[in-house]
Amino acid sequence: MEFVERKRWLFLGLPFTFTKYTIKEDMITVDAGLLKTVENDCYMYKVQDVQLTATLMEKIFRLGTVVCFTGDTTDPKLELIHIKNARAVKDFILEMSEKARIRRRTVNMLDIGSGDMADMDDVQ
């Protein structure tokens, strides 16, 4: 599965910008620019968290902004601005990034135990 979305104007949600987002199972690609084109890629396994935001105007025109927090050096906060189907894109990125981390065996486990920090001093 693949999503191809365009950055849109907030006014009426018209796609009159020169930024295109391509979201595949293994990477996210951002193509931006008219005279000077910049292409930025981020592998899915580097996506650590995803956030969906929608202002009132975005909600009116059925748009949203998906923010990907990544471990990428060129773009640690990758924003897919004013796109349609934002919730579906966010869910797809979350699912594919988790699968990519499992495939590459780069899953990070967090210790969220309920133990007291004072007890941890005794262990060392």
mmCIF file of N, CA and C in Angstrom:
data_model
loop_
_atom_site.group_PDB
_atom_site.id
_atom_site.type_symbol
_atom_site.label_atom_id
_atom_site.label_comp_id
_atom_site.label_asym_id
_atom_site.label_seq_id
_atom_site.Cartn_x
_atom_site.Cartn_y
_atom_site.Cartn_z
ATOM 1 N N MET A 1 0.841 -1.180 0.000
ATOM 2 C CA MET A 1 0.000 0.000 0.000
ATOM 3 C C MET A 1 0.887 1.244 0.000
ATOM 4 N N GLU A 2 0.384 2.293 -0.562
ATOM 5 C CA GLU A 2 1.155 3.533 -0.685
ATOM 6 C C GLU A 2 0.195 4.717 -0.664
ATOM 7 N N PHE A 3 0.622 5.777 0.025
ATOM 8 C CA PHE A 3 -0.133 7.025 0.031
ATOM 9 C C PHE A 3 0.680 8.069 -0.718
ATOM 10 N N VAL A 4 0.029 8.819 -1.591
ATOM 11 C CA VAL A 4 0.648 9.979 -2.232
ATOM 12 C C VAL A 4 -0.282 11.156 -1.956
ATOM 13 N N GLU A 5 0.220 12.103 -1.187
ATOM 14 C CA GLU A 5 -0.566 13.271 -0.797
ATOM 15 C C GLU A 5 0.190 14.532 -1.187
ATOM 16 N N ARG A 6 -0.539 15.607 -1.375
ATOM 17 C CA ARG A 6 0.056 16.908 -1.674
ATOM 18 C C ARG A 6 -0.208 17.847 -0.517
ATOM 19 N N LYS A 7 0.777 18.686 -0.257
ATOM 20 C CA LYS A 7 0.561 19.760 0.700
ATOM 21 C C LYS A 7 -0.466 20.693 0.063
ATOM 22 N N ARG A 8 -1.409 21.146 0.848
ATOM 23 C CA ARG A 8 -2.492 21.958 0.312
ATOM 24 C C ARG A 8 -2.531 23.312 0.987
ATOM 25 N N TRP A 9 -3.136 24.256 0.294
ATOM 26 C CA TRP A 9 -3.423 25.549 0.911
ATOM 27 C C TRP A 9 -4.459 25.312 1.993
ATOM 28 N N LEU A 10 -4.380 26.081 3.028
ATOM 29 C CA LEU A 10 -5.389 25.965 4.073
ATOM 30 C C LEU A 10 -6.725 26.501 3.573
ATOM 31 N N PHE A 11 -6.686 27.456 2.632
ATOM 32 C CA PHE A 11 -7.893 28.037 2.056
ATOM 33 C C PHE A 11 -8.504 27.055 1.064
ATOM 34 N N LEU A 12 -9.652 26.499 1.399
ATOM 35 C CA LEU A 12 -10.400 25.550 0.573
ATOM 36 C C LEU A 12 -9.685 24.223 0.329
ATOM 37 N N GLY A 13 -8.515 24.025 0.912
ATOM 38 C CA GLY A 13 -7.802 22.767 0.752
ATOM 39 C C GLY A 13 -7.329 22.505 -0.656
ATOM 40 N N LEU A 14 -6.991 23.549 -1.384
ATOM 41 C CA LEU A 14 -6.573 23.397 -2.781
ATOM 42 C C LEU A 14 -5.104 22.990 -2.865
ATOM 43 N N PRO A 15 -4.765 22.054 -3.760
ATOM 44 C CA PRO A 15 -3.386 21.555 -3.863
ATOM 45 C C PRO A 15 -2.511 22.404 -4.789
ATOM 46 N N PHE A 16 -2.360 23.693 -4.487
ATOM 47 C CA PHE A 16 -1.572 24.576 -5.342
ATOM 48 C C PHE A 16 -0.154 24.781 -4.831
ATOM 49 N N THR A 17 0.381 23.822 -4.100
ATOM 50 C CA THR A 17 1.761 23.931 -3.632
ATOM 51 C C THR A 17 2.605 22.930 -4.404
ATOM 52 N N PHE A 18 3.896 23.040 -4.250
ATOM 53 C CA PHE A 18 4.809 22.161 -4.978
ATOM 54 C C PHE A 18 5.503 21.195 -4.031
ATOM 55 N N THR A 19 4.736 20.697 -3.059
ATOM 56 C CA THR A 19 5.257 19.707 -2.118
ATOM 57 C C THR A 19 4.399 18.458 -2.212
ATOM 58 N N LYS A 20 5.072 17.309 -2.410
ATOM 59 C CA LYS A 20 4.377 16.031 -2.539
ATOM 60 C C LYS A 20 4.968 15.065 -1.518
ATOM 61 N N TYR A 21 4.093 14.383 -0.797
ATOM 62 C CA TYR A 21 4.495 13.395 0.199
ATOM 63 C C TYR A 21 4.152 12.013 -0.327
ATOM 64 N N THR A 22 5.132 11.108 -0.340
ATOM 65 C CA THR A 22 4.907 9.727 -0.736
ATOM 66 C C THR A 22 5.236 8.841 0.455
ATOM 67 N N ILE A 23 4.256 8.108 0.932
ATOM 68 C CA ILE A 23 4.435 7.256 2.098
ATOM 69 C C ILE A 23 4.305 5.811 1.652
ATOM 70 N N LYS A 24 5.413 5.085 1.702
ATOM 71 C CA LYS A 24 5.436 3.674 1.324
ATOM 72 C C LYS A 24 5.639 2.831 2.575
ATOM 73 N N GLU A 25 5.652 1.525 2.396
ATOM 74 C CA GLU A 25 5.817 0.621 3.532
ATOM 75 C C GLU A 25 7.197 0.718 4.163
ATOM 76 N N ASP A 26 8.202 1.160 3.412
ATOM 77 C CA ASP A 26 9.557 1.194 3.959
ATOM 78 C C ASP A 26 10.147 2.592 4.104
ATOM 79 N N MET A 27 9.527 3.625 3.504
ATOM 80 C CA MET A 27 10.079 4.972 3.637
ATOM 81 C C MET A 27 9.062 6.057 3.355
ATOM 82 N N ILE A 28 9.378 7.247 3.851
ATOM 83 C CA ILE A 28 8.589 8.453 3.602
ATOM 84 C C ILE A 28 9.456 9.371 2.758
ATOM 85 N N THR A 29 8.915 9.880 1.659
ATOM 86 C CA THR A 29 9.650 10.779 0.770
ATOM 87 C C THR A 29 8.894 12.092 0.664
ATOM 88 N N VAL A 30 9.644 13.199 0.828
ATOM 89 C CA VAL A 30 9.073 14.536 0.692
ATOM 90 C C VAL A 30 9.778 15.207 -0.476
ATOM 91 N N ASP A 31 9.016 15.547 -1.523
ATOM 92 C CA ASP A 31 9.524 16.293 -2.679
ATOM 93 C C ASP A 31 8.980 17.708 -2.576
ATOM 94 N N ALA A 32 9.870 18.692 -2.494
ATOM 95 C CA ALA A 32 9.437 20.084 -2.334
ATOM 96 C C ALA A 32 10.175 20.975 -3.323
ATOM 97 N N GLY A 33 9.461 21.984 -3.825
ATOM 98 C CA GLY A 33 10.094 22.985 -4.674
ATOM 99 C C GLY A 33 9.625 22.955 -6.102
ATOM 100 N N LEU A 34 9.790 24.112 -6.755
ATOM 101 C CA LEU A 34 9.439 24.239 -8.169
ATOM 102 C C LEU A 34 10.703 24.425 -8.994
ATOM 103 N N LEU A 35 11.441 25.493 -8.738
ATOM 104 C CA LEU A 35 12.667 25.734 -9.489
ATOM 105 C C LEU A 35 13.836 24.927 -8.937
ATOM 106 N N LYS A 36 13.906 24.832 -7.628
ATOM 107 C CA LYS A 36 14.917 24.002 -6.981
ATOM 108 C C LYS A 36 14.163 22.929 -6.201
ATOM 109 N N THR A 37 14.296 21.699 -6.634
ATOM 110 C CA THR A 37 13.579 20.603 -5.998
ATOM 111 C C THR A 37 14.474 19.932 -4.964
ATOM 112 N N VAL A 38 13.913 19.720 -3.786
ATOM 113 C CA VAL A 38 14.617 19.028 -2.710
ATOM 114 C C VAL A 38 13.834 17.769 -2.381
ATOM 115 N N GLU A 39 14.503 16.629 -2.410
ATOM 116 C CA GLU A 39 13.877 15.359 -2.084
ATOM 117 C C GLU A 39 14.495 14.847 -0.795
ATOM 118 N N ASN A 40 13.650 14.587 0.201
ATOM 119 C CA ASN A 40 14.114 14.130 1.503
ATOM 120 C C ASN A 40 13.447 12.798 1.816
ATOM 121 N N ASP A 41 14.242 11.796 2.184
ATOM 122 C CA ASP A 41 13.725 10.473 2.511
ATOM 123 C C ASP A 41 13.961 10.175 3.984
ATOM 124 N N CYS A 42 13.052 9.403 4.552
ATOM 125 C CA CYS A 42 13.204 8.926 5.926
ATOM 126 C C CYS A 42 12.723 7.483 5.958
ATOM 127 N N TYR A 43 13.575 6.582 6.405
ATOM 128 C CA TYR A 43 13.185 5.182 6.506
ATOM 129 C C TYR A 43 12.168 4.994 7.622
ATOM 130 N N MET A 44 11.232 4.095 7.411
ATOM 131 C CA MET A 44 10.159 3.868 8.377
ATOM 132 C C MET A 44 10.674 3.410 9.735
ATOM 133 N N TYR A 45 11.753 2.618 9.744
ATOM 134 C CA TYR A 45 12.223 2.121 11.030
ATOM 135 C C TYR A 45 12.770 3.236 11.916
ATOM 136 N N LYS A 46 13.040 4.409 11.342
ATOM 137 C CA LYS A 46 13.532 5.542 12.118
ATOM 138 C C LYS A 46 12.410 6.366 12.753
ATOM 139 N N VAL A 47 11.181 6.135 12.348
ATOM 140 C CA VAL A 47 10.049 6.873 12.918
ATOM 141 C C VAL A 47 9.774 6.313 14.310
ATOM 142 N N GLN A 48 9.876 7.188 15.308
ATOM 143 C CA GLN A 48 9.695 6.763 16.695
ATOM 144 C C GLN A 48 8.281 7.037 17.199
ATOM 145 N N ASP A 49 7.690 8.149 16.775
ATOM 146 C CA ASP A 49 6.356 8.500 17.226
ATOM 147 C C ASP A 49 5.683 9.358 16.159
ATOM 148 N N VAL A 50 4.358 9.341 16.157
ATOM 149 C CA VAL A 50 3.588 10.088 15.169
ATOM 150 C C VAL A 50 2.497 10.868 15.896
ATOM 151 N N GLN A 51 2.294 12.101 15.450
ATOM 152 C CA GLN A 51 1.280 12.965 16.057
ATOM 153 C C GLN A 51 0.401 13.545 14.950
ATOM 154 N N LEU A 52 -0.907 13.610 15.213
ATOM 155 C CA LEU A 52 -1.854 14.209 14.278
ATOM 156 C C LEU A 52 -2.409 15.473 14.910
ATOM 157 N N THR A 53 -2.297 16.590 14.205
ATOM 158 C CA THR A 53 -2.887 17.836 14.676
ATOM 159 C C THR A 53 -3.823 18.360 13.600
ATOM 160 N N ALA A 54 -4.868 19.050 14.046
ATOM 161 C CA ALA A 54 -5.813 19.646 13.109
ATOM 162 C C ALA A 54 -6.365 20.923 13.738
ATOM 163 N N THR A 55 -6.088 22.047 13.113
ATOM 164 C CA THR A 55 -6.643 23.308 13.577
ATOM 165 C C THR A 55 -8.106 23.388 13.157
ATOM 166 N N LEU A 56 -8.789 24.406 13.613
ATOM 167 C CA LEU A 56 -10.197 24.572 13.236
ATOM 168 C C LEU A 56 -10.354 24.691 11.724
ATOM 169 N N MET A 57 -9.490 25.491 11.084
ATOM 170 C CA MET A 57 -9.573 25.643 9.620
ATOM 171 C C MET A 57 -9.279 24.323 8.914
ATOM 172 N N GLU A 58 -8.314 23.560 9.421
ATOM 173 C CA GLU A 58 -8.023 22.262 8.820
ATOM 174 C C GLU A 58 -9.229 21.331 8.962
ATOM 175 N N LYS A 59 -9.877 21.362 10.103
ATOM 176 C CA LYS A 59 -11.059 20.516 10.298
ATOM 177 C C LYS A 59 -12.179 20.898 9.339
ATOM 178 N N ILE A 60 -12.365 22.198 9.123
ATOM 179 C CA ILE A 60 -13.415 22.660 8.207
ATOM 180 C C ILE A 60 -13.189 22.117 6.800
ATOM 181 N N PHE A 61 -11.923 22.119 6.348
ATOM 182 C CA PHE A 61 -11.613 21.661 4.990
ATOM 183 C C PHE A 61 -11.137 20.212 4.947
ATOM 184 N N ARG A 62 -11.339 19.475 6.058
ATOM 185 C CA ARG A 62 -11.000 18.055 6.157
ATOM 186 C C ARG A 62 -9.539 17.780 5.854
ATOM 187 N N LEU A 63 -8.684 18.579 6.457
ATOM 188 C CA LEU A 63 -7.240 18.410 6.324
ATOM 189 C C LEU A 63 -6.649 18.112 7.695
ATOM 190 N N GLY A 64 -5.371 17.810 7.728
ATOM 191 C CA GLY A 64 -4.666 17.589 8.979
ATOM 192 C C GLY A 64 -3.172 17.657 8.749
ATOM 193 N N THR A 65 -2.432 17.762 9.829
ATOM 194 C CA THR A 65 -0.982 17.772 9.770
ATOM 195 C C THR A 65 -0.467 16.591 10.579
ATOM 196 N N VAL A 66 0.355 15.761 9.952
ATOM 197 C CA VAL A 66 0.944 14.596 10.602
ATOM 198 C C VAL A 66 2.399 14.936 10.895
ATOM 199 N N VAL A 67 2.773 14.821 12.168
ATOM 200 C CA VAL A 67 4.148 15.110 12.589
ATOM 201 C C VAL A 67 4.797 13.795 12.979
ATOM 202 N N CYS A 68 5.911 13.463 12.327
ATOM 203 C CA CYS A 68 6.658 12.241 12.629
ATOM 204 C C CYS A 68 7.929 12.632 13.375
ATOM 205 N N PHE A 69 8.092 12.085 14.562
ATOM 206 C CA PHE A 69 9.309 12.294 15.337
ATOM 207 C C PHE A 69 10.237 11.138 15.005
ATOM 208 N N THR A 70 11.387 11.469 14.409
ATOM 209 C CA THR A 70 12.263 10.437 13.863
ATOM 210 C C THR A 70 13.652 10.496 14.483
ATOM 211 N N GLY A 71 14.414 9.475 14.203
ATOM 212 C CA GLY A 71 15.819 9.435 14.571
ATOM 213 C C GLY A 71 16.684 9.848 13.399
ATOM 214 N N ASP A 72 16.094 10.475 12.395
ATOM 215 C CA ASP A 72 16.798 10.902 11.190
ATOM 216 C C ASP A 72 17.596 12.170 11.492
ATOM 217 N N THR A 73 18.825 12.259 10.995
ATOM 218 C CA THR A 73 19.662 13.423 11.291
ATOM 219 C C THR A 73 19.255 14.652 10.490
ATOM 220 N N THR A 74 18.777 14.474 9.262
ATOM 221 C CA THR A 74 18.426 15.634 8.446
ATOM 222 C C THR A 74 17.086 16.231 8.825
ATOM 223 N N ASP A 75 16.175 15.422 9.336
ATOM 224 C CA ASP A 75 14.845 15.927 9.669
ATOM 225 C C ASP A 75 14.285 15.173 10.878
ATOM 226 N N PRO A 76 14.681 15.558 12.101
ATOM 227 C CA PRO A 76 14.195 14.830 13.276
ATOM 228 C C PRO A 76 12.695 15.026 13.538
ATOM 229 N N LYS A 77 12.113 16.083 12.987
ATOM 230 C CA LYS A 77 10.677 16.331 13.123
ATOM 231 C C LYS A 77 10.115 16.528 11.718
ATOM 232 N N LEU A 78 9.650 15.455 11.122
ATOM 233 C CA LEU A 78 9.154 15.458 9.746
ATOM 234 C C LEU A 78 7.671 15.790 9.762
ATOM 235 N N GLU A 79 7.279 16.887 9.109
ATOM 236 C CA GLU A 79 5.883 17.330 9.102
ATOM 237 C C GLU A 79 5.267 17.153 7.717
ATOM 238 N N LEU A 80 4.125 16.495 7.696
ATOM 239 C CA LEU A 80 3.330 16.360 6.485
ATOM 240 C C LEU A 80 2.166 17.329 6.669
ATOM 241 N N ILE A 81 2.285 18.510 6.076
ATOM 242 C CA ILE A 81 1.436 19.654 6.397
ATOM 243 C C ILE A 81 0.207 19.715 5.493
ATOM 244 N N HIS A 82 -0.946 19.961 6.102
ATOM 245 C CA HIS A 82 -2.226 20.171 5.401
ATOM 246 C C HIS A 82 -2.500 19.093 4.361
ATOM 247 N N ILE A 83 -2.617 17.862 4.798
ATOM 248 C CA ILE A 83 -2.894 16.770 3.858
ATOM 249 C C ILE A 83 -4.295 16.207 4.108
ATOM 250 N N LYS A 84 -4.864 15.632 3.063
ATOM 251 C CA LYS A 84 -6.136 14.919 3.195
ATOM 252 C C LYS A 84 -5.829 13.527 3.730
ATOM 253 N N ASN A 85 -6.836 12.878 4.268
ATOM 254 C CA ASN A 85 -6.694 11.520 4.819
ATOM 255 C C ASN A 85 -5.609 11.452 5.892
ATOM 256 N N ALA A 86 -5.500 12.491 6.702
ATOM 257 C CA ALA A 86 -4.410 12.584 7.676
ATOM 258 C C ALA A 86 -4.470 11.452 8.701
ATOM 259 N N ARG A 87 -5.656 11.091 9.159
ATOM 260 C CA ARG A 87 -5.765 10.026 10.157
ATOM 261 C C ARG A 87 -5.329 8.685 9.566
ATOM 262 N N ALA A 88 -5.723 8.397 8.346
ATOM 263 C CA ALA A 88 -5.325 7.143 7.701
ATOM 264 C C ALA A 88 -3.816 7.107 7.472
ATOM 265 N N VAL A 89 -3.235 8.247 7.100
ATOM 266 C CA VAL A 89 -1.785 8.329 6.898
ATOM 267 C C VAL A 89 -1.060 8.097 8.217
ATOM 268 N N LYS A 90 -1.551 8.724 9.289
ATOM 269 C CA LYS A 90 -0.927 8.556 10.611
ATOM 270 C C LYS A 90 -0.972 7.095 11.047
ATOM 271 N N ASP A 91 -2.118 6.464 10.913
ATOM 272 C CA ASP A 91 -2.251 5.062 11.297
ATOM 273 C C ASP A 91 -1.351 4.161 10.450
ATOM 274 N N PHE A 92 -1.267 4.448 9.158
ATOM 275 C CA PHE A 92 -0.409 3.670 8.267
ATOM 276 C C PHE A 92 1.055 3.812 8.678
ATOM 277 N N ILE A 93 1.497 5.027 8.977
ATOM 278 C CA ILE A 93 2.889 5.255 9.384
ATOM 279 C C ILE A 93 3.187 4.526 10.689
ATOM 280 N N LEU A 94 2.274 4.597 11.655
ATOM 281 C CA LEU A 94 2.485 3.891 12.925
ATOM 282 C C LEU A 94 2.635 2.391 12.706
ATOM 283 N N GLU A 95 1.746 1.817 11.921
ATOM 284 C CA GLU A 95 1.785 0.376 11.678
ATOM 285 C C GLU A 95 3.035 -0.040 10.909
ATOM 286 N N MET A 96 3.355 0.678 9.849
ATOM 287 C CA MET A 96 4.505 0.313 9.027
ATOM 288 C C MET A 96 5.830 0.559 9.750
ATOM 289 N N SER A 97 5.903 1.598 10.580
ATOM 290 C CA SER A 97 7.147 1.852 11.310
ATOM 291 C C SER A 97 7.396 0.750 12.334
ATOM 292 N N GLU A 98 6.338 0.281 12.972
ATOM 293 C CA GLU A 98 6.501 -0.816 13.933
ATOM 294 C C GLU A 98 6.943 -2.098 13.225
ATOM 295 N N LYS A 99 6.326 -2.400 12.087
ATOM 296 C CA LYS A 99 6.724 -3.577 11.314
ATOM 297 C C LYS A 99 8.163 -3.458 10.820
ATOM 298 N N ALA A 100 8.560 -2.256 10.386
ATOM 299 C CA ALA A 100 9.928 -2.056 9.890
ATOM 300 C C ALA A 100 10.947 -2.233 11.014
ATOM 301 N N ARG A 101 10.624 -1.744 12.221
ATOM 302 C CA ARG A 101 11.545 -1.923 13.351
ATOM 303 C C ARG A 101 11.675 -3.395 13.723
ATOM 304 N N ILE A 102 10.579 -4.131 13.662
ATOM 305 C CA ILE A 102 10.633 -5.562 13.968
ATOM 306 C C ILE A 102 11.445 -6.300 12.909
ATOM 307 N N ARG A 103 11.233 -5.960 11.639
ATOM 308 C CA ARG A 103 11.994 -6.592 10.547
ATOM 309 C C ARG A 103 13.489 -6.348 10.684
ATOM 310 N N ARG A 104 13.862 -5.135 11.069
ATOM 311 C CA ARG A 104 15.287 -4.793 11.189
ATOM 312 C C ARG A 104 15.845 -5.092 12.577
ATOM 313 N N ARG A 105 14.985 -5.598 13.448
ATOM 314 C CA ARG A 105 15.353 -5.930 14.828
ATOM 315 C C ARG A 105 15.933 -4.730 15.560
ATOM 316 N N THR A 106 15.272 -3.589 15.392
ATOM 317 C CA THR A 106 15.706 -2.364 16.069
ATOM 318 C C THR A 106 14.650 -1.866 17.043
ATOM 319 N N VAL A 107 13.862 -2.790 17.593
ATOM 320 C CA VAL A 107 12.799 -2.415 18.519
ATOM 321 C C VAL A 107 13.416 -1.965 19.831
ATOM 322 N N ASN A 108 13.032 -0.790 20.304
ATOM 323 C CA ASN A 108 13.499 -0.280 21.592
ATOM 324 C C ASN A 108 12.451 -0.587 22.642
ATOM 325 N N MET A 109 12.889 -1.160 23.720
ATOM 326 C CA MET A 109 11.977 -1.457 24.817
ATOM 327 C C MET A 109 12.218 -0.434 25.919
ATOM 328 N N LEU A 110 11.153 0.117 26.453
ATOM 329 C CA LEU A 110 11.243 1.075 27.542
ATOM 330 C C LEU A 110 10.926 0.369 28.856
ATOM 331 N N ASP A 111 11.685 0.691 29.887
ATOM 332 C CA ASP A 111 11.415 0.152 31.207
ATOM 333 C C ASP A 111 10.462 1.109 31.906
ATOM 334 N N ILE A 112 9.199 0.733 31.952
ATOM 335 C CA ILE A 112 8.211 1.597 32.587
ATOM 336 C C ILE A 112 7.679 0.945 33.853
ATOM 337 N N GLY A 113 8.572 0.224 34.528
ATOM 338 C CA GLY A 113 8.188 -0.472 35.751
ATOM 339 C C GLY A 113 7.759 0.506 36.831
ATOM 340 N N SER A 114 7.039 -0.019 37.811
ATOM 341 C CA SER A 114 6.532 0.831 38.874
ATOM 342 C C SER A 114 7.457 0.864 40.079
ATOM 343 N N GLY A 115 8.661 0.358 39.914
ATOM 344 C CA GLY A 115 9.609 0.315 41.028
ATOM 345 C C GLY A 115 10.043 1.696 41.466
ATOM 346 N N ASP A 116 10.390 1.822 42.744
ATOM 347 C CA ASP A 116 10.847 3.089 43.315
ATOM 348 C C ASP A 116 12.319 3.282 42.968
ATOM 349 N N MET A 117 12.725 4.493 42.690
ATOM 350 C CA MET A 117 14.117 4.790 42.354
ATOM 351 C C MET A 117 15.048 4.516 43.534
ATOM 352 N N ALA A 118 14.553 4.611 44.746
ATOM 353 C CA ALA A 118 15.375 4.324 45.907
ATOM 354 C C ALA A 118 15.768 2.842 45.930
ATOM 355 N N ASP A 119 14.860 1.987 45.452
ATOM 356 C CA ASP A 119 15.157 0.553 45.388
ATOM 357 C C ASP A 119 16.243 0.272 44.360
ATOM 358 N N MET A 120 16.327 1.066 43.336
ATOM 359 C CA MET A 120 17.316 0.878 42.284
ATOM 360 C C MET A 120 18.721 1.174 42.793
ATOM 361 N N ASP A 121 18.867 2.066 43.761
ATOM 362 C CA ASP A 121 20.189 2.382 44.311
ATOM 363 C C ASP A 121 20.779 1.187 45.031
ATOM 364 N N ASP A 122 19.934 0.357 45.632
ATOM 365 C CA ASP A 122 20.407 -0.818 46.361
ATOM 366 C C ASP A 122 20.932 -1.888 45.416
ATOM 367 N N VAL A 123 20.402 -1.926 44.194
ATOM 368 C CA VAL A 123 20.784 -2.954 43.224
ATOM 369 C C VAL A 123 22.206 -2.738 42.738
ATOM 370 N N GLN A 124 22.603 -1.517 42.560
ATOM 371 C CA GLN A 124 23.919 -1.206 42.012
ATOM 372 C C GLN A 124 24.929 -1.506 43.049
#
